[in-house]
Coordinates of N, CA, C and O in Angstrom, one line a residue:
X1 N 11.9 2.6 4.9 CA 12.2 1.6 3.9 C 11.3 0.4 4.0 O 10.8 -0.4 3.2
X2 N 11.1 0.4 5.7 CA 10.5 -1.5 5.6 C 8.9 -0.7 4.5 O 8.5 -1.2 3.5
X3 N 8.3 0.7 5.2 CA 6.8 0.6 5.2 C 6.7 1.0 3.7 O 5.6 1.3 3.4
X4 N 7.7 1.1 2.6 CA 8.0 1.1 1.4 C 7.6 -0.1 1.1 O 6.5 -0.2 0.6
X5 N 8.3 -1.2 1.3 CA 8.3 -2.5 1.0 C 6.6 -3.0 1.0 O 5.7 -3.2 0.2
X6 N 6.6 -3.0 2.6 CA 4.8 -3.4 3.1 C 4.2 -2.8 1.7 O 4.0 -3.6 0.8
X7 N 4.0 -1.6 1.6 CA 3.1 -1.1 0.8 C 3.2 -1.6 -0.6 O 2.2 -1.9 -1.2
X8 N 4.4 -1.6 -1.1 CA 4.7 -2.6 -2.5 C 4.0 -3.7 -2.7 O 2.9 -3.8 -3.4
X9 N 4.7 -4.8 -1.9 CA 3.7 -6.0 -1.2 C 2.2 -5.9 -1.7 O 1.8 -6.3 -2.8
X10 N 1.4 -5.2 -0.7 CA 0.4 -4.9 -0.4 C -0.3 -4.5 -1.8 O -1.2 -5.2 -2.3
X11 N 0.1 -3.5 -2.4 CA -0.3 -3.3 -3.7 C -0.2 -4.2 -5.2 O -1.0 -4.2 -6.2
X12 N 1.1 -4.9 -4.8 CA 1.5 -6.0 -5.9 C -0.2 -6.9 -5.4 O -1.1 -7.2 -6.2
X13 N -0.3 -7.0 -4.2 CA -1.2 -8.5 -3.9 C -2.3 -7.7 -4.0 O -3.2 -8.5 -4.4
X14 N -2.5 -7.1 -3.9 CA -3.9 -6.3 -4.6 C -4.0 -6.5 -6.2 O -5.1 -6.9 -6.5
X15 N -3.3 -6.2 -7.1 CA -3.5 -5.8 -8.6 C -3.7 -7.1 -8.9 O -4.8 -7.5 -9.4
X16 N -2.5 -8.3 -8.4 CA -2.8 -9.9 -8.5 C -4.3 -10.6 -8.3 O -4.6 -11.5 -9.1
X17 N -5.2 -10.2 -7.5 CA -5.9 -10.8 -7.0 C -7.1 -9.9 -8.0 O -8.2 -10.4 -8.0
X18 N -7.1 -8.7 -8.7 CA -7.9 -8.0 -9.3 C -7.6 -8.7 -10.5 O -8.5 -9.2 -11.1
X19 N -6.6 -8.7 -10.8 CA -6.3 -9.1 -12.1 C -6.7 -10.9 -12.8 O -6.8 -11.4 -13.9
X20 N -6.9 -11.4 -11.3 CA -7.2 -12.8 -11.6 C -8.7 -13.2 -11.3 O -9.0 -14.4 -11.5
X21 N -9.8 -12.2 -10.7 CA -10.8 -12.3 -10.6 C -12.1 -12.0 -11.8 O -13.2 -11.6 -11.4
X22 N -11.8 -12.2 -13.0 CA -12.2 -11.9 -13.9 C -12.1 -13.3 -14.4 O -13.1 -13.9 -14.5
X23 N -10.9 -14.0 -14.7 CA -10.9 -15.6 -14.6 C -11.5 -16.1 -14.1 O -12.0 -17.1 -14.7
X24 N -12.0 -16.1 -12.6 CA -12.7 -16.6 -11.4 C -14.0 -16.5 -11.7 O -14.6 -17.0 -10.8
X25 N -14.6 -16.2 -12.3 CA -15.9 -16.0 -12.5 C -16.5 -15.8 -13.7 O -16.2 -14.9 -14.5
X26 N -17.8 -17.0 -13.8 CA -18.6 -17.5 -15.2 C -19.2 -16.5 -15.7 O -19.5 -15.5 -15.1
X27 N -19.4 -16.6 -16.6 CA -19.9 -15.7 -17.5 C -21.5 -15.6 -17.6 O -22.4 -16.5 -17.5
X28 N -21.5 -14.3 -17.8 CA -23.4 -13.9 -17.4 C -23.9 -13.9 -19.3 O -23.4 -13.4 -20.2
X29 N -25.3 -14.8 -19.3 CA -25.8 -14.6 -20.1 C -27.0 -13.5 -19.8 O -27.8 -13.3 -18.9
X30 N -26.8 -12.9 -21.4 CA -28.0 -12.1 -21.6 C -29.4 -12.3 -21.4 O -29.8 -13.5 -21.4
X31 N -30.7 -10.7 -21.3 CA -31.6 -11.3 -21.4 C -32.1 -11.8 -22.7 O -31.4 -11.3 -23.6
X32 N -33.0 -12.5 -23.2 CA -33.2 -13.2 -24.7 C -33.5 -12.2 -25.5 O -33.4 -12.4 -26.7
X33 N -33.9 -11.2 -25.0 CA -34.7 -10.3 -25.8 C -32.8 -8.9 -26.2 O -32.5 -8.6 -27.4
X34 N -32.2 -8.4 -25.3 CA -31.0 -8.4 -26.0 C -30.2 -9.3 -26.7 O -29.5 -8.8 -27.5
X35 N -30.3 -10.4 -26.5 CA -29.7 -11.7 -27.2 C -30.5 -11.2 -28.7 O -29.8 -10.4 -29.4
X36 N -31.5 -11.4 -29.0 CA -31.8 -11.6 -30.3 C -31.3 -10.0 -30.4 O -30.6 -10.0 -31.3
X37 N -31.5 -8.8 -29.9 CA -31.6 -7.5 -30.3 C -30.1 -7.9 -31.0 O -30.3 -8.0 -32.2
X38 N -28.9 -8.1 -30.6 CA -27.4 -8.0 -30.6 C -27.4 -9.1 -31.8 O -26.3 -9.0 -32.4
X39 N -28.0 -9.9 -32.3 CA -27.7 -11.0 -33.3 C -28.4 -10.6 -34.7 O -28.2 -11.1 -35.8
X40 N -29.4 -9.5 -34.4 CA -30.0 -8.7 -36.0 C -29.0 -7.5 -36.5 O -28.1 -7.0 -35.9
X41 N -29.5 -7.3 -37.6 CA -28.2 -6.4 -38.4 C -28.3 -5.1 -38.0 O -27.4 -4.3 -38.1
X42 N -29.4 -5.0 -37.6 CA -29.5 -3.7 -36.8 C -28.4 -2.6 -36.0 O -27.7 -3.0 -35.0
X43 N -28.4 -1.3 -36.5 CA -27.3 -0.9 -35.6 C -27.4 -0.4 -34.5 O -26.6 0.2 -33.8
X44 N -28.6 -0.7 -34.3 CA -29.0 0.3 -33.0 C -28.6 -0.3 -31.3 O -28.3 0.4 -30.3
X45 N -28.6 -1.4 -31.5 CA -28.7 -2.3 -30.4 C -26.5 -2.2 -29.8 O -26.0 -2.2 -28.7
X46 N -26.0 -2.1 -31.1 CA -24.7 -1.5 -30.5 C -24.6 -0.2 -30.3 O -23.8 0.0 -29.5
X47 N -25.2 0.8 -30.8 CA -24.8 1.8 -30.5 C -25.5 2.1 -28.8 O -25.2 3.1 -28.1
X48 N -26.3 1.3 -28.5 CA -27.2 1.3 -27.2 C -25.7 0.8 -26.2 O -25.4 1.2 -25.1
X49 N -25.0 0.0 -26.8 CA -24.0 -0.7 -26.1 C -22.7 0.0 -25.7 O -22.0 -0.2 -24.6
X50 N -22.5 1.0 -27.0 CA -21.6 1.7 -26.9 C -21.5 3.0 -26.1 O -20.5 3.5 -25.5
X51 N -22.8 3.5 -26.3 CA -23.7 4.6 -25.0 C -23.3 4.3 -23.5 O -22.7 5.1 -22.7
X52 N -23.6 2.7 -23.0 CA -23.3 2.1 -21.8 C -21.4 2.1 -22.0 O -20.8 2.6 -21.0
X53 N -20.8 1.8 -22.8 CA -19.3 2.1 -22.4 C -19.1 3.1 -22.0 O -18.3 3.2 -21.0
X54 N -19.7 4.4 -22.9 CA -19.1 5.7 -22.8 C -19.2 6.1 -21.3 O -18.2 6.6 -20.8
X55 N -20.5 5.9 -20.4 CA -21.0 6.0 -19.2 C -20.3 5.6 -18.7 O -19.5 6.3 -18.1
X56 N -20.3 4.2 -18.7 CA -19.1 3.9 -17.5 C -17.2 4.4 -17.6 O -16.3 4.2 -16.8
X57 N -17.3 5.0 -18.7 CA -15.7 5.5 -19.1 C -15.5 6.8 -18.3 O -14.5 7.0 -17.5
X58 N -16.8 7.9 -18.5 CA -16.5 9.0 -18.0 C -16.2 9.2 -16.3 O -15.4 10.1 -16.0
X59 N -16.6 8.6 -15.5 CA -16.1 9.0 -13.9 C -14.7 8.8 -14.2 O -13.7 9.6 -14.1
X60 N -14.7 7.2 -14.7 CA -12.8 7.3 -14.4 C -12.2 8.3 -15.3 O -11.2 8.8 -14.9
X61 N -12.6 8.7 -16.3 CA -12.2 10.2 -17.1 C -12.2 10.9 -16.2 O -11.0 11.4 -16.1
X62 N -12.9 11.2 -15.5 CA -13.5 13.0 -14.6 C -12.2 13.0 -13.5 O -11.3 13.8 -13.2
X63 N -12.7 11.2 -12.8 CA -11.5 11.1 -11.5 C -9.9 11.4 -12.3 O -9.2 12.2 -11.8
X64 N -9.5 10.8 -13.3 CA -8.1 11.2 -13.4 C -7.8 12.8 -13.7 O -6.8 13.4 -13.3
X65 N -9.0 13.3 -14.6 CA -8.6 14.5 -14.7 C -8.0 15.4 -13.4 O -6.9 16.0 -13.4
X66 N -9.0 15.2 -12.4 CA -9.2 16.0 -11.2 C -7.9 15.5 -10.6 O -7.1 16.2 -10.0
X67 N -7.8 13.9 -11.1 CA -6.2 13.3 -10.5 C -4.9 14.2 -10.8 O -4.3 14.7 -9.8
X68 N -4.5 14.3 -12.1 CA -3.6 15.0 -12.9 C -3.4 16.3 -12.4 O -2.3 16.8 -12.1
X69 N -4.5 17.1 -12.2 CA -4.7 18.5 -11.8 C -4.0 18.2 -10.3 O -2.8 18.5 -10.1
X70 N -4.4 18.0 -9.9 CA -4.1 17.6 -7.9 C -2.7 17.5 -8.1 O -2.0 18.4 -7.7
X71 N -2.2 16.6 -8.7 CA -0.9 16.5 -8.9 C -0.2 17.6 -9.0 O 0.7 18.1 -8.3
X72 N -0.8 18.2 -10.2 CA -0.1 19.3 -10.9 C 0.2 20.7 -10.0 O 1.0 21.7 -10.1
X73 N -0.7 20.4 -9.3 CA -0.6 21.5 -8.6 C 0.6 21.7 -7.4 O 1.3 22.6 -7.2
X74 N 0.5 20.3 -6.7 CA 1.4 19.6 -5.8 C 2.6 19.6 -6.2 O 3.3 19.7 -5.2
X75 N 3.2 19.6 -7.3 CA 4.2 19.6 -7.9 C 4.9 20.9 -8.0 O 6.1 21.0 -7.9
X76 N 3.7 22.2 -8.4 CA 4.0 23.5 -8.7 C 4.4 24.1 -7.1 O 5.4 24.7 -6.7
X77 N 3.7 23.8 -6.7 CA 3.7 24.1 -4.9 C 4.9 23.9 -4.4 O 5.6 24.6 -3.7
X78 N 5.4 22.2 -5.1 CA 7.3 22.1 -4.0 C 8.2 22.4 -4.6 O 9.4 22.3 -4.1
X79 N 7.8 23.4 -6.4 CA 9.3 23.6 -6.9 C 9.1 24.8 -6.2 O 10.1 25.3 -5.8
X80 N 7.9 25.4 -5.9 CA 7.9 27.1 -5.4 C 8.6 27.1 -4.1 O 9.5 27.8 -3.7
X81 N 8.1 26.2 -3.5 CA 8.7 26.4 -1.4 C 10.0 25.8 -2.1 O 11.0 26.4 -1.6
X82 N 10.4 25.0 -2.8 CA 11.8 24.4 -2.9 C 12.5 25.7 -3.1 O 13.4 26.1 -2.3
X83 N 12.1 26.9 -4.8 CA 12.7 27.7 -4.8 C 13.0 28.8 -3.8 O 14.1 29.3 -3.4
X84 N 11.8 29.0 -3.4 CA 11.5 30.2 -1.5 C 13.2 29.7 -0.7 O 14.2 30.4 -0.5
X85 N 13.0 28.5 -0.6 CA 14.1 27.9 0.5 C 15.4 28.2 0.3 O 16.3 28.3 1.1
X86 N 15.5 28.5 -1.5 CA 16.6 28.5 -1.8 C 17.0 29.8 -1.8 O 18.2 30.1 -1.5
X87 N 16.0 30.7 -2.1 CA 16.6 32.0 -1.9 C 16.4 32.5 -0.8 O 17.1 33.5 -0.5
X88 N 15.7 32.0 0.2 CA 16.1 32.5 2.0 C 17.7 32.1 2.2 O 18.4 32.8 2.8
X89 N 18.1 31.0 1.8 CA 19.1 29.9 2.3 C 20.5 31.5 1.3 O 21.3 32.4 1.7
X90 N 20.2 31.2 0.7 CA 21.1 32.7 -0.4 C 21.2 33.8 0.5 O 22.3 34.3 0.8
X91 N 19.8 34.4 1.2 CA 19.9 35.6 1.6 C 20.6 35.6 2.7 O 21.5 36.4 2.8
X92 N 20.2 34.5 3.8 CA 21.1 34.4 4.9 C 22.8 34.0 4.8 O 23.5 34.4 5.7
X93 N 23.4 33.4 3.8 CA 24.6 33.3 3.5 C 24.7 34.9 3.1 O 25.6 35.5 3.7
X94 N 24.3 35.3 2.6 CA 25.1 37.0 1.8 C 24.9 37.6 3.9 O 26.0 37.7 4.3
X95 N 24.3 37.7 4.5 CA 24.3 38.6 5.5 C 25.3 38.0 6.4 O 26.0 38.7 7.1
X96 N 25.3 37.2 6.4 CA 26.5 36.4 7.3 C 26.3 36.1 9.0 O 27.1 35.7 9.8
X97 N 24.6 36.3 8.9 CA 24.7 36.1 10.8 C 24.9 34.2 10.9 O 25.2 33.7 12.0
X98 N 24.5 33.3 9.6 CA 24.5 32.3 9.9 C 23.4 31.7 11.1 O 23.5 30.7 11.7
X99 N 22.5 32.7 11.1 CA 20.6 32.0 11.7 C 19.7 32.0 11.1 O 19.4 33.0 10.3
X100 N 19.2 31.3 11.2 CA 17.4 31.5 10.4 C 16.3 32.3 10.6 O 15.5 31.7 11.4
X101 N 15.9 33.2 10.3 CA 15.2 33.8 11.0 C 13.7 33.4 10.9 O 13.3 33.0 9.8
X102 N 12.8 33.4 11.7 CA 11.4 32.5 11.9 C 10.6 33.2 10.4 O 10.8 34.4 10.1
X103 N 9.8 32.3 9.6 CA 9.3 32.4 8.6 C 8.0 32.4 9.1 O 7.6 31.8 10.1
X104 N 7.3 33.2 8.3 CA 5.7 33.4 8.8 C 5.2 33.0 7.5 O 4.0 32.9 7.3

């Protein structure tokens, strides 16, 4: 329970201090030559911009995928040994010696 807590803690004061470092710090001007590219009517200059989101979107894309999957798997894994347990725990009630016998 405590090392529940610590880690709560720990992570609340992490997201806090992420979350507030973005306030903390001034803002970057462009170079002049994007400055003017970004203020003509031109579309090209956002779609150049929009290219750079997509880039930086995909890792955190790839990492949650691969996240979700890990999970999923993890999950399928403890209803199986959960279910395995249950029907050893079954078999040895029906025979009645009342021991476990060693699982390989």
């Amino acid at each position: 329970m405590v090392r529940f807590v610590k880690t709560t803690v720990l992570a609340m004061a992490f997201f806090v201090a992420m979350g507030g470092l973005p306030f903390a710090t001034s803002s970057a001007n462009a170079c002049p030559s994007c400055k003017a590219a970004n203020e003509s009517d031109s579309r090209l200059p956002q779609a150049y911009m929009y290219s750079i989101l997509f880039m930086l979107a995909m890792p955190a894309t790839v990492f949650a995928g691969f996240g979700i999957s890990f999970y999923r798997l993890t999950r399928k894994a403890r209803i199986q040994n959960e279910q395995l347990e249950a029907a050893s725990d079954a078999k040895v009630g029906e025979q009645g010696t009342g021991t476990l016998l060693p699982t390989v």
